[in-house]
Coordinates of C-alpha atoms and ligand atoms in Angstrom, one line a residue:
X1217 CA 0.0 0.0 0.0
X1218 CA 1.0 3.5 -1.1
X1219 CA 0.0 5.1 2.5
X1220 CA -2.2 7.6 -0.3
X1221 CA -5.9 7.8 -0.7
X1222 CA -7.0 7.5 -3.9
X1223 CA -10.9 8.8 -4.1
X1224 CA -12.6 7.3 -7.3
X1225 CA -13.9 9.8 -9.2
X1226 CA -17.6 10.9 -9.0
X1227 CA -20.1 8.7 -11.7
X1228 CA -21.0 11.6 -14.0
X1229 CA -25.0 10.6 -14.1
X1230 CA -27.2 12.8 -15.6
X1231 CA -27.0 15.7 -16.4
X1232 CA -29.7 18.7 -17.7
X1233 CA -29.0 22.0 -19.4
X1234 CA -31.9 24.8 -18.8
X1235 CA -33.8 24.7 -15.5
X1236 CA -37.0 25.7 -16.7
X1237 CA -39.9 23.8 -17.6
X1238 CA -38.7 21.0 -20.0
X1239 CA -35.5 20.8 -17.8
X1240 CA -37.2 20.5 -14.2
X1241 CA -40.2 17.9 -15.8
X1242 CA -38.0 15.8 -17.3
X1243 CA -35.7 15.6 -14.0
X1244 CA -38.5 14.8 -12.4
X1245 CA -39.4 11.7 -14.5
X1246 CA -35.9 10.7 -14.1
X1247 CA -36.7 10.0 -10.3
X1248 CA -39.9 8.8 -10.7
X1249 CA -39.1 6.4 -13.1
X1250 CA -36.2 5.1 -10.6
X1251 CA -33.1 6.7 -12.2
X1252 CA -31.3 6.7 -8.3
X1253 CA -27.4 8.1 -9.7
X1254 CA -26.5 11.8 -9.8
X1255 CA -28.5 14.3 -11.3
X1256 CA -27.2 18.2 -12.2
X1257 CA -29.1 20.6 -13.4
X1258 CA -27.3 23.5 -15.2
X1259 CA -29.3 26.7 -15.2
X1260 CA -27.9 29.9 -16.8
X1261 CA -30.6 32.7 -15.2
X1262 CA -30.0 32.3 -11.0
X1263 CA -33.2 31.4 -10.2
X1264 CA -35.4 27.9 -10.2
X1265 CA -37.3 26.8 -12.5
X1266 CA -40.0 29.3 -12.8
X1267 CA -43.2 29.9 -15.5
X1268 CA -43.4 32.1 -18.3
X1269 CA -47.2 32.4 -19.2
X1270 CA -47.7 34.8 -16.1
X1271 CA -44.9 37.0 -16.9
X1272 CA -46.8 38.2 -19.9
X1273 CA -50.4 38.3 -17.7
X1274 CA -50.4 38.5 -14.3
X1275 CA -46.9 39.5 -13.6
X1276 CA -47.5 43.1 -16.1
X1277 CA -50.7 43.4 -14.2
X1278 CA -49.2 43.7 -11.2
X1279 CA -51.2 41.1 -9.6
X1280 CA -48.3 38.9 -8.8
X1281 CA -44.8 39.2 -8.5
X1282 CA -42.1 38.2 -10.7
X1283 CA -41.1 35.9 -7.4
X1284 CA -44.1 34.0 -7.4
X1285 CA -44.1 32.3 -10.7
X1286 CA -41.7 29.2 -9.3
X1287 CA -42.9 26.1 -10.3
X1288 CA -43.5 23.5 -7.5
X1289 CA -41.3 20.3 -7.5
X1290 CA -43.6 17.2 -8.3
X1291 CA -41.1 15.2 -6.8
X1292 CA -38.1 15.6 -4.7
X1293 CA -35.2 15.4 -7.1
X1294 CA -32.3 15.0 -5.0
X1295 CA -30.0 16.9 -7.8
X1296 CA -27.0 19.4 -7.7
X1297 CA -28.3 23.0 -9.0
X1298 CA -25.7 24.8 -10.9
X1299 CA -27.1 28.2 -11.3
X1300 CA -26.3 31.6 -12.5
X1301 CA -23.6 30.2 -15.2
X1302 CA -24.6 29.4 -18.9
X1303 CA -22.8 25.8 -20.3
X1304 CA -21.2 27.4 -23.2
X1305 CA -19.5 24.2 -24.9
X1306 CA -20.2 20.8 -25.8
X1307 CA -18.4 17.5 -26.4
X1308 CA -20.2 14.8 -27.2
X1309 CA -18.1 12.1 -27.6
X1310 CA -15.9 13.1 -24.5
X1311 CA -19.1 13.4 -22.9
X1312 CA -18.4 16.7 -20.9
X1313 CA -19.7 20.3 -21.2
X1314 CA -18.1 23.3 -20.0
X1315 CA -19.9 26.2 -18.1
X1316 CA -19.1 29.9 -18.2
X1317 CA -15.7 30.6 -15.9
X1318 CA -14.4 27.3 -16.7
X1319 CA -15.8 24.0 -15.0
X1320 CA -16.3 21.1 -16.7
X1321 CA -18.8 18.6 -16.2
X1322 CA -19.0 15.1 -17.4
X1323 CA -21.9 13.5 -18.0
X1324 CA -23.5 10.2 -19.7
X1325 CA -26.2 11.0 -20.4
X1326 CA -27.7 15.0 -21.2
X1327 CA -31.1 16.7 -21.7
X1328 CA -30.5 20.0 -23.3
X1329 CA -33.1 22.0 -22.5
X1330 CA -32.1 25.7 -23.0
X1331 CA -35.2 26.9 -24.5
X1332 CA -35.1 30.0 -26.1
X1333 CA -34.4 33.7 -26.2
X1334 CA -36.6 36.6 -26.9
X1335 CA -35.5 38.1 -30.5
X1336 CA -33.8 41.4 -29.5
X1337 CA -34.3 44.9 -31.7
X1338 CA -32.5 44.2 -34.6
X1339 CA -30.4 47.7 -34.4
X1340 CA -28.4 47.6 -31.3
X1341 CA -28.5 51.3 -30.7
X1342 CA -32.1 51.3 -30.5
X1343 CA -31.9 47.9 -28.6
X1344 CA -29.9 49.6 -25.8
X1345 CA -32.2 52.8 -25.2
X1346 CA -33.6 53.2 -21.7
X1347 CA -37.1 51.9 -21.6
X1348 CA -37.1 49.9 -24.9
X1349 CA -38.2 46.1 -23.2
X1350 CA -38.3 42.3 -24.3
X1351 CA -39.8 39.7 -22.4
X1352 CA -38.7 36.2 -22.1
X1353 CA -38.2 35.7 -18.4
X1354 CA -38.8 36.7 -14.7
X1355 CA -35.9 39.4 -15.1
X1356 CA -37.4 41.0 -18.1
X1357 CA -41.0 40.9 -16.5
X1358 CA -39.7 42.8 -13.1
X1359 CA -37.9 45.6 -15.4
X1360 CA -41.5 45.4 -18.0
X1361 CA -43.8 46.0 -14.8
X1362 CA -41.7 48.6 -12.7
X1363 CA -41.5 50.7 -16.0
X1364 CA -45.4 50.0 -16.8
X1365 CA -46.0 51.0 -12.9
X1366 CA -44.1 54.9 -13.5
X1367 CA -47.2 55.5 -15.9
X1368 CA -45.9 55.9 -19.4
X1369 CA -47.5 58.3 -21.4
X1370 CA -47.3 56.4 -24.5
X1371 CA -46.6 52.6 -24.7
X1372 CA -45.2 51.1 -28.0
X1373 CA -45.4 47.5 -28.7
X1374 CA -43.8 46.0 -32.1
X1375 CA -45.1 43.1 -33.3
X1376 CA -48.7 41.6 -32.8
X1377 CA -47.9 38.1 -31.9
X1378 CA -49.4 35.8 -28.5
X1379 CA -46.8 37.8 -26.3
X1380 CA -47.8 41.5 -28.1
X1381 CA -51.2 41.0 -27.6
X1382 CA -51.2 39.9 -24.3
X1383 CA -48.9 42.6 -23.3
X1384 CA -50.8 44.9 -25.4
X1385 CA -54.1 43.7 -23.4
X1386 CA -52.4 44.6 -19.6
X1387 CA -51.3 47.7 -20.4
X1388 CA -54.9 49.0 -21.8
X1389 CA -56.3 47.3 -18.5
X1390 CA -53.9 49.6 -16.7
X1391 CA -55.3 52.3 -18.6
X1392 CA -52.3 53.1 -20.0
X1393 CA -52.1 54.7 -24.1
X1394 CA -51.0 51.6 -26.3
X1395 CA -50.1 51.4 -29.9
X1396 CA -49.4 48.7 -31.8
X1397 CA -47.4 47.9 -35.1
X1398 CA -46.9 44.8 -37.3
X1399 CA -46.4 44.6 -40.7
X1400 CA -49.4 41.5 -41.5
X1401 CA -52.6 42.3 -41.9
X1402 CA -53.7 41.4 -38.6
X1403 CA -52.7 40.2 -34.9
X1404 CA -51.9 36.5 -35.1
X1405 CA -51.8 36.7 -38.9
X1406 CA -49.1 34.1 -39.5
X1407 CA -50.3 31.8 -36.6
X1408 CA -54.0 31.7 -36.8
X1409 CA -54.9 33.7 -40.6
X1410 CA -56.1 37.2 -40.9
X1411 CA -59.9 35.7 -40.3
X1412 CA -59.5 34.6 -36.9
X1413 CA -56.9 37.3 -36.5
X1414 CA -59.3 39.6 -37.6
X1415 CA -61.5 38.6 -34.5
X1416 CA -58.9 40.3 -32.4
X1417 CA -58.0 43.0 -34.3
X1418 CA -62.0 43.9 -33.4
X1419 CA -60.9 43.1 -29.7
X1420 CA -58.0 45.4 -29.8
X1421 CA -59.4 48.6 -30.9
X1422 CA -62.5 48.0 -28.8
X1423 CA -60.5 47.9 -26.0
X1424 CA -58.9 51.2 -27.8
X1425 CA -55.2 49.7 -28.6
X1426 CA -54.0 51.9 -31.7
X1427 CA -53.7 48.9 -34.0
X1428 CA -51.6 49.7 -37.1
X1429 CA -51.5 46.3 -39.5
X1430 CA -49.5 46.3 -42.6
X1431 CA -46.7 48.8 -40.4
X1432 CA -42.8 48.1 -40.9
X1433 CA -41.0 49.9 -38.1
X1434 CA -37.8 51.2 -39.2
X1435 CA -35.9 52.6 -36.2
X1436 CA -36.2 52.9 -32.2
X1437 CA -34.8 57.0 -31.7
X1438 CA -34.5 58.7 -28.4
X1439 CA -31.3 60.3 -26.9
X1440 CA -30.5 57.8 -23.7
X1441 CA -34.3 56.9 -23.6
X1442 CA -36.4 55.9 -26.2
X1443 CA -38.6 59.0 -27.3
X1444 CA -40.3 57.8 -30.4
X1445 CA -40.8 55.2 -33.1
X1446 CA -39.9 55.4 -37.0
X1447 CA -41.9 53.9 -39.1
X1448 CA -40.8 52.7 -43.0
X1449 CA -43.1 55.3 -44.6
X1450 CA -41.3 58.0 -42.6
X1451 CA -44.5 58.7 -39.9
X1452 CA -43.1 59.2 -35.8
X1453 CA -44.9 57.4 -33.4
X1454 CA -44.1 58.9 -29.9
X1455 CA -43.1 56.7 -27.3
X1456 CA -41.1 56.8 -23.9
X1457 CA -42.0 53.1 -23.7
X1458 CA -41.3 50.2 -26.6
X1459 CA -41.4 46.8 -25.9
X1460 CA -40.2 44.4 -28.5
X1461 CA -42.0 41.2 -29.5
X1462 CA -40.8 39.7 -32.4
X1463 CA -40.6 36.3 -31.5
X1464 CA -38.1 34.1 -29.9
X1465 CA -34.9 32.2 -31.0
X1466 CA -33.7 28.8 -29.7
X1467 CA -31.0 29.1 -27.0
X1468 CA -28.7 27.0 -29.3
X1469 CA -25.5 29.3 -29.2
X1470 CA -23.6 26.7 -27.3
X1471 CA -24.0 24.0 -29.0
X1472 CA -22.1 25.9 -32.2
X1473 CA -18.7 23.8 -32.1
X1474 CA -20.5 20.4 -30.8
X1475 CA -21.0 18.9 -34.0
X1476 CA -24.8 18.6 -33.5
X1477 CA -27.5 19.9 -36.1
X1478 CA -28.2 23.0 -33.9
X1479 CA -29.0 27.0 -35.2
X1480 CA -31.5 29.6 -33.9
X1481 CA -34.5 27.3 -35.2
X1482 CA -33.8 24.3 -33.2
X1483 CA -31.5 21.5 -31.6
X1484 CA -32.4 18.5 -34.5
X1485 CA -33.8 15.4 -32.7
X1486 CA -35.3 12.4 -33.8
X1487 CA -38.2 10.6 -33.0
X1488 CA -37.2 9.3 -30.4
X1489 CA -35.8 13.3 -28.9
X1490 CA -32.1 12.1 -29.6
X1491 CA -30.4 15.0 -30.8
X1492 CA -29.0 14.1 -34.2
X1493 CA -25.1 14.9 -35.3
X1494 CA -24.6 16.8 -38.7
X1495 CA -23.7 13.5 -40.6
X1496 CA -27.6 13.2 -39.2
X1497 CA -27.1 10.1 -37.2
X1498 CA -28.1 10.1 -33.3
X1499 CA -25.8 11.3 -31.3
X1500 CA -25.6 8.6 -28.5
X1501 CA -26.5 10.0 -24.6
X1502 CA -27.6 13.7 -25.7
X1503 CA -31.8 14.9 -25.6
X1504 CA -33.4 17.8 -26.3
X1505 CA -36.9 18.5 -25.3
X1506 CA -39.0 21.9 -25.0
X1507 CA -39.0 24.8 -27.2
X1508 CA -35.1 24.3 -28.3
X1509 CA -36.0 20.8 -30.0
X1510 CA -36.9 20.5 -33.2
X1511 CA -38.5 17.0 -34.4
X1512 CA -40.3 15.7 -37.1
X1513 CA -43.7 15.1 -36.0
X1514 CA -45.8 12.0 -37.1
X1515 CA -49.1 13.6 -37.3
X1516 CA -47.9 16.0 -40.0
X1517 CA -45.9 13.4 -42.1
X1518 CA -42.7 13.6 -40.1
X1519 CA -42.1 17.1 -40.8
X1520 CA -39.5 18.8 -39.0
X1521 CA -41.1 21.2 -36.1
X1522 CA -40.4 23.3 -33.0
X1523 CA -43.0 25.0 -30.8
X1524 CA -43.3 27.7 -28.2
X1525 CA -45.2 25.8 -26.4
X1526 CA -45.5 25.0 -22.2
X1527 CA -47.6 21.7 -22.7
X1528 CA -45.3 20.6 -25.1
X1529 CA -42.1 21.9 -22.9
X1530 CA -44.3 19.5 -19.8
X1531 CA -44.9 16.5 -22.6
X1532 CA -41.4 16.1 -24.4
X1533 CA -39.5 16.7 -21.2
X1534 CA -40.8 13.5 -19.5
X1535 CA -40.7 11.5 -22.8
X1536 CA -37.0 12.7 -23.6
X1537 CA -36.4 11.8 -19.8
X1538 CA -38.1 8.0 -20.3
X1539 CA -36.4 7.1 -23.1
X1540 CA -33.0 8.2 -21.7
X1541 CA -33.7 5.4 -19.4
X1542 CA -34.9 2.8 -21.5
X1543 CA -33.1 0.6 -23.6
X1544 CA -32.9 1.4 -27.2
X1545 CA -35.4 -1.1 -28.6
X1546 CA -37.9 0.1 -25.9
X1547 CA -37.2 3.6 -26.7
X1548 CA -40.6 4.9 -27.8
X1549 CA -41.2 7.7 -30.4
X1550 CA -42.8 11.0 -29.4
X1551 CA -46.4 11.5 -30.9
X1552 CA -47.5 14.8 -29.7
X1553 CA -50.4 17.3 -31.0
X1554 CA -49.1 20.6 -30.0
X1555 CA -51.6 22.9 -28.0
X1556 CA -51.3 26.4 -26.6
X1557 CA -53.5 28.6 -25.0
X1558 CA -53.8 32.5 -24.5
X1559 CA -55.4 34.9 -22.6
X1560 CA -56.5 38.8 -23.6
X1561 CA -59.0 41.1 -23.3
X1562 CA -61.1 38.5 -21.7
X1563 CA -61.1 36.0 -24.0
X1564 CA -59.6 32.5 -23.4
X1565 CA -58.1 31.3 -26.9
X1566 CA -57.2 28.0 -26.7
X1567 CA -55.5 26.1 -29.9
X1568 CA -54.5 22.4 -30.9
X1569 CA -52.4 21.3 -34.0
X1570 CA -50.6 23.0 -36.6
X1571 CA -51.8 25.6 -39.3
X1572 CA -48.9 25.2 -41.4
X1573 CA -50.8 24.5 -45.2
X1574 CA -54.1 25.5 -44.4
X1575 CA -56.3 26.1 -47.1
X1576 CA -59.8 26.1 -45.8
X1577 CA -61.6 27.3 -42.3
X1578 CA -64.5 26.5 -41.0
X1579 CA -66.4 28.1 -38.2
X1580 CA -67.5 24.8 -36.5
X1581 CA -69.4 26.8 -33.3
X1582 CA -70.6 30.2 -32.4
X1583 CA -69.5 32.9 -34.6
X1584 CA -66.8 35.2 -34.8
X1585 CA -69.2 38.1 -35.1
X1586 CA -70.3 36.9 -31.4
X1587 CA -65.9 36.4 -30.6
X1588 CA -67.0 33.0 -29.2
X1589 CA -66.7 30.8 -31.5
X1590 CA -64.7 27.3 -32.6
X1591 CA -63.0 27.3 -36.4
X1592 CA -60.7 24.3 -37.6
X1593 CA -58.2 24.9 -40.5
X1594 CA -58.2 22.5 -43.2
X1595 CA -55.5 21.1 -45.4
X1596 CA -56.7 19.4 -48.7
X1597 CA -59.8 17.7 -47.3
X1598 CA -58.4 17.4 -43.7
X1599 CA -58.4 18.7 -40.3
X1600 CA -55.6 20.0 -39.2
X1601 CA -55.8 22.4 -36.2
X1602 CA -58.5 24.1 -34.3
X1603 CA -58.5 27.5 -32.2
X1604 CA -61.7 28.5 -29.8
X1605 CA -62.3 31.8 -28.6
X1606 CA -64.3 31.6 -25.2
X1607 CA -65.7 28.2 -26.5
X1608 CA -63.1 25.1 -25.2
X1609 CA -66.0 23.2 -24.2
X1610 CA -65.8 21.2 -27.7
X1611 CA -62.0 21.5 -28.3
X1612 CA -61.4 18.1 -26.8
X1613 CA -63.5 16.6 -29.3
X1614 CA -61.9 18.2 -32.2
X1615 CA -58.5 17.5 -31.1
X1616 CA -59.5 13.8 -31.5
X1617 CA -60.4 14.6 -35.1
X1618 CA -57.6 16.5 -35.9
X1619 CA -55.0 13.7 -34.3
X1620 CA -57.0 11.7 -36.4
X1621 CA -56.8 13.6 -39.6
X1622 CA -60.5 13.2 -39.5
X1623 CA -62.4 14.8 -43.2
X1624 CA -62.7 18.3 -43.1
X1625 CA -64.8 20.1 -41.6
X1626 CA -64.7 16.3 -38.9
X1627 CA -67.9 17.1 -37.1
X1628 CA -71.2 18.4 -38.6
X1629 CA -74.6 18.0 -37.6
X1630 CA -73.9 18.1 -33.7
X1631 CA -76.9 19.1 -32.2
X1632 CA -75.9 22.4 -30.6
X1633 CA -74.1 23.1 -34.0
X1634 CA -74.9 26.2 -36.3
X1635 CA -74.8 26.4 -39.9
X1636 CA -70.9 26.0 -41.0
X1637 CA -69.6 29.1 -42.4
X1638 CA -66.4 28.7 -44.2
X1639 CA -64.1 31.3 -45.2
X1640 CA -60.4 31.3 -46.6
X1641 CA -57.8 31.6 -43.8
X1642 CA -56.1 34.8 -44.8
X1643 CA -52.1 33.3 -44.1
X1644 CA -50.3 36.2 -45.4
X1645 CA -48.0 34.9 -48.4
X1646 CA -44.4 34.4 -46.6
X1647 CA -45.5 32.3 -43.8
X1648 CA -43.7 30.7 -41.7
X1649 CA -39.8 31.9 -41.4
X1650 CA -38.0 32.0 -37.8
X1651 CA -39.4 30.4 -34.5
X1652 CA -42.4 28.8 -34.2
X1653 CA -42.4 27.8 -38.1
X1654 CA -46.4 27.6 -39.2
X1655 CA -47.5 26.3 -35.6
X1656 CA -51.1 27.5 -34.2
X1657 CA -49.2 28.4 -31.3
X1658 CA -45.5 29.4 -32.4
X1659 CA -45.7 32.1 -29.9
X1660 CA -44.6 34.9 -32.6
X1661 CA -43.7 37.4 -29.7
Ligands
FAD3158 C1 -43.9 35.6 -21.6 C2 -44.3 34.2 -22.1 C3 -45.6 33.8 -22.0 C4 -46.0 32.6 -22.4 N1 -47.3 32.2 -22.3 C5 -47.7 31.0 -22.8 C6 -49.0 30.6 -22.8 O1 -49.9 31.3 -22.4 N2 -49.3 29.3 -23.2 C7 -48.4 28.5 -23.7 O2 -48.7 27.3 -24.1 N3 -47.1 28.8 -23.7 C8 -46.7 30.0 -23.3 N4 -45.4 30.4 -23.3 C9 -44.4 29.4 -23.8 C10 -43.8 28.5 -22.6 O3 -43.6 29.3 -21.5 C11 -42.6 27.9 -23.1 O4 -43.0 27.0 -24.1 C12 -41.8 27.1 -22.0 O5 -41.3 28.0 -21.1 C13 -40.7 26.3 -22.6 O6 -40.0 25.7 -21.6 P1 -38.5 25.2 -21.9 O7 -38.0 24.6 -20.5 O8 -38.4 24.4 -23.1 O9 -37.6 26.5 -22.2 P2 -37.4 27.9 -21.4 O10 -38.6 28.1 -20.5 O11 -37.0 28.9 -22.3 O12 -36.2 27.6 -20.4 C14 -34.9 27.3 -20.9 C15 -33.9 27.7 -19.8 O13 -32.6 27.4 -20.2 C16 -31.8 28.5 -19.9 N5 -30.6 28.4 -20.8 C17 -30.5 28.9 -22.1 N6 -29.3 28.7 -22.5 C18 -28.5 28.1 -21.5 C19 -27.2 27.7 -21.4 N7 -26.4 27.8 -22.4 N8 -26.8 27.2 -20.2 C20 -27.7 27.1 -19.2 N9 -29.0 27.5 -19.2 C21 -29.4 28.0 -20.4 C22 -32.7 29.7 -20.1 O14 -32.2 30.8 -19.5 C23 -33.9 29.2 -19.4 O15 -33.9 29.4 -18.1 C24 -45.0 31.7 -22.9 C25 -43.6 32.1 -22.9 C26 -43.3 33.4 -22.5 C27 -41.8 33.8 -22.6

C-alpha cells in the first residue's frame, strides 16, 4: 500500500441543461421512473425553474410578483443546482460540457433543455435605449412591470404576436395609451390567418389599442431613452416606452462547435428526442426537449417542427427523460399534437395542432361576429388544427379529429351546431420563417 488515498472519481450521471420547464419535468421523471445516480441541473438565469405564461399576464398586471411564478417540484429530485452560469460548450463524444468561468462537467447521459431567447431589436442602438423592453423571463417581467408601474405616457409595442397582444391587453387594462405595429394584416396573422386574427383585431381597438396592421418599423430613436418610433413610410410614433416582441430564438449558441445539427431554429432530434449529429445520425446519450428541439412530427408526415409551447415543454420533457432510461429497442417515439393557450382582453383562446398549409376554415361553433366561437383549419380535405375563442368546451373533441386527420370540416350536424360558415384563412404569403415555423401556437412574440 502506497499510505495515499485515492478517491474514485464521482459517476458523471445525468446531467440537464436549462432549469426551466422541459428541464425540471423531465428531472422529475428521471426520479420517478427510478433513475437513483447523480443528477445536475445546469441553469444559466440564478433562479429555479420558474413559469413564463404569467410574466406576460399577471406579472405586467401587477397582480403577482415576478417571485411567485416558481414552479413547485412534483417530486423531490435530489439533484445538484448549478445556477447563474450558462454551459457554453459541448463535447459529445468526451461526454463533458463546459460552463461559463471554466468548469467542466462530465456526464453520460444529457437533456439539453435551454429553451429559447426573446428576438432582441435588430439595431443595437435602439436595442440599448432606456425603456425599450423584451420579455422572455422573470428578469425582463420585473424591469416590464416597474416601467409599466411609472405610468408611461405612451406605450409602443412591435409586433402583434401571443406575447404583443397579451402585453398589449395589460397595459390597456392599466389604462395606460398603447399602440401597436406589425407589418401582417392582422394580430396572429401568421399563426391563426387574418380571419380569426381579424376577431382580435376587433378586440384590440374596442379595448382602444391603436392597431396599425401592414406597419414596418424602421428605427427605435430617443437620446439615452427611447422617445419615439420610426416607421418605413417615414411617420413618428411617440413613445417613452417600446417593448419588443418579435418572437423568440432557440438558445442553441452553445451548442455551435459540438458537431450537432443545432442553429437559432432548433436542436435537430429524432423521434425518439435524440439529438442528431450533422452526418444526421443520433448522437448517443444527448436529448433535447421543449422549445429548443426541433423534431419531425408524425401527425404531420414527419415534418421537422419546433413549438413555443408550455404543454409541449411539460410532454417532451418527460418522454426525452423515459427514453433516456430505456433501452434502445424500448425507446418509444414522441407523438405529440401541439396545443397552446392564451389569454387577452377576456377572451380565453385556446388552440391544438398545426396551421402550417391551411387552405380552408371553418367556423365549426358560435361565430366570430359573437368572438365566441370554434373554427378548424383545413388542409386538402383534412383537419388539421383548431382554435376556440371563449368556446373550449368542444375543443377536446376536435382534437381527436384533428389527431385523427378526420375529413374536413370532422364534425357536422352536432346538435348544438350552427350552420358551418367557411371562409379562406387569410395566411399572409411568406408564412412561416424564424421560431415557431407555421404552428397554431409558435408564440410569434
Ligand atoms: C412571456 C411568455 C408567456 C408565455 N405564455 C404561454 C401561454 O400562455 N401558453 C403556452 O402554451 N405557452 C406560453 N409560453 C411558452 C412557454 O412558457 C414555453 O414553451 C416554455 O417555457 C418552454 O420551456 P423550456 O423549458 O423548453 O424553455 P425555457 O422556459 O425557455 O427555459 C430554458 C432555460 O434554459 C436556460 N438556458 C438557455 N441557454 C442556456 C445555457 N447555455 N446554459 C444554461 N442554461 C441555459 C434559459 O435561461 C432558461 O432558463 C410563454 C412564454 C413566454 C416567454
Amino acid at each position: 500500500m502506497s499510505g495515499t488515498m485515492s478517491v474514485a472519481p464521482e459517476p458523471a450521471g445525468i446531467v440537464i441543461v436549462g432549469a426551466s420547464l422541459a428541464g425540471l419535468r423531465g428531472a422529475e421523471t428521471l426520479r420517478q421512473a427510478g433513475y437513483d445516480g447523480p443528477l445536475t441541473i445546469v441553469g444559466d438565469e440564478p433562479y429555479l425553474p420558474y413559469d413564463r405564461p404569467p410574466l406576460s399576464k399577471h406579472v405586467l398586471a401587477g397582480e403577482l410578483a415576478p417571485d411567485a411564478t416558481q414552479l413547485p417540484n412534483l417530486v423531490p429530485l435530489d439533484a445538484r443546482w448549478r445556477l447563474g452560469r450558462p454551459a457554453i460548450t459541448l463535447d459529445p463524444g468526451a461526454r463533458t460540457l463546459t460552463l461559463a468561468g471554466g468548469a467542466v462537467l462530465g456526464f453520460d447521459r444529457l437533456l439539453v433543455a435551454t429553451g429559447a431567447r426573446a428576438r432582441p431589436w435588430p439595431d443595437p442602438a435602439g436595442a440599448r435605449l432606456a425603456g425599450v423592453h423584451t420579455l422572455r423571463g422573470r428578469d425582463d417581467a420585473a424591469s416590464l412591470r416597474a416601467d409599466l408601474a411609472r405610468g408611461p405616457g405612451h406605450v409602443v409595442i412591435v409586433g402583434a404576436g401571443l406575447i404583443g397582444c397579451e402585453a398589449a391587453s395589460c397595459c390597456r387594462d392599466l389604462g395606460l395609451p398603447v399602440t401597436l405595429l406589425d407589418p401582417n394584416p392582422a394580430p396572429l396573422a401568421r399563426s391563426l390567418g387574418a380571419v380569426v386574427g381579424g376577431v382580435l383585431a376587433a378586440c384590440l381597438r374596442d379595448a382602444g389599442v391603436d392597431f396599425r396592421p401592414g406597419t414596418q418599423v424602421a428605427a427605435l430613436e430617443g437620446d439615452e431613452a427611447v422617445r419615439r418610433v420610426r416607421l418605413a413610410d417615414g411617420a413618428i410614433v411617440a413613445a417613452d416606452l417600446v417593448i419588443v416582441a418579435l418572437g423568440a430564438m432557440r438558445a442553441t449558441g452553445w451548442l455551435a462547435q459540438s458537431g450537432l445539427r443545432a442553429d437559432v431554429g432548433g436542436v435537430t432530434c429524432d423521434g425518439f428526442c435524440r439529438v442528431l449529429a450533422a452526418d444526421g445520425a443520433p448522437v448517443p446519450a444527448v436529448y433535447a426537449a421543449g422549445d429548443v428541439a426541433r423534431w419531425p412530427i408524425p401527425l404531420y408526415g414527419g415534418r421537422l417542427v419546433s413549438v413555443e409551447h408550455w404543454g409541449n415543454a411539460v410532454e417532451q420533457g418527460r418522454h426525452a427523460a423515459r427514453n433516456m432510461l430505456a433501452a434502445p429497442g424500448d425507446q418509444r417515439p414522441y407523438a405529440h399534437l401541439p396545443a397552446f393557450w392564451s389569454s387577452q382582453f377576456g377572451i380565453n383562446v385556446k388552440a391544438v395542432g398545426l396551421t402550417e398549409g391551411a387552405d380552408s376554415l371553418a367556423v365549426v361553433q358560435g361565430s366570430l361576429a359573437a368572438r365566441r366561437f370554434l373554427a378548424v383549419y383545413g388542409r386538402a380535405g383534412r383537419s388539421i388544427a383548431a382554435v376556440s375563442f371563449d368556446e373550449a368546451r368542444w375543443l377536446p373533441a376536435y382534437a381527436e379529429r384533428v389527431a385523427a386527420g378526420a375529413p374536413f370540416p370532422p364534425i357536422r350536424q352536432a346538435t348544438d351546431q350552427p350552420a358551418i360558415v367557411r371562409h379562406p384563412p387569410g395566411f399572409p404569403k411568406a408564412r412561416g420563417s424564424g421560431a415557431g415555423t407555421g404552428t397554431t401556437g409558435g408564440r410569434h412574440g
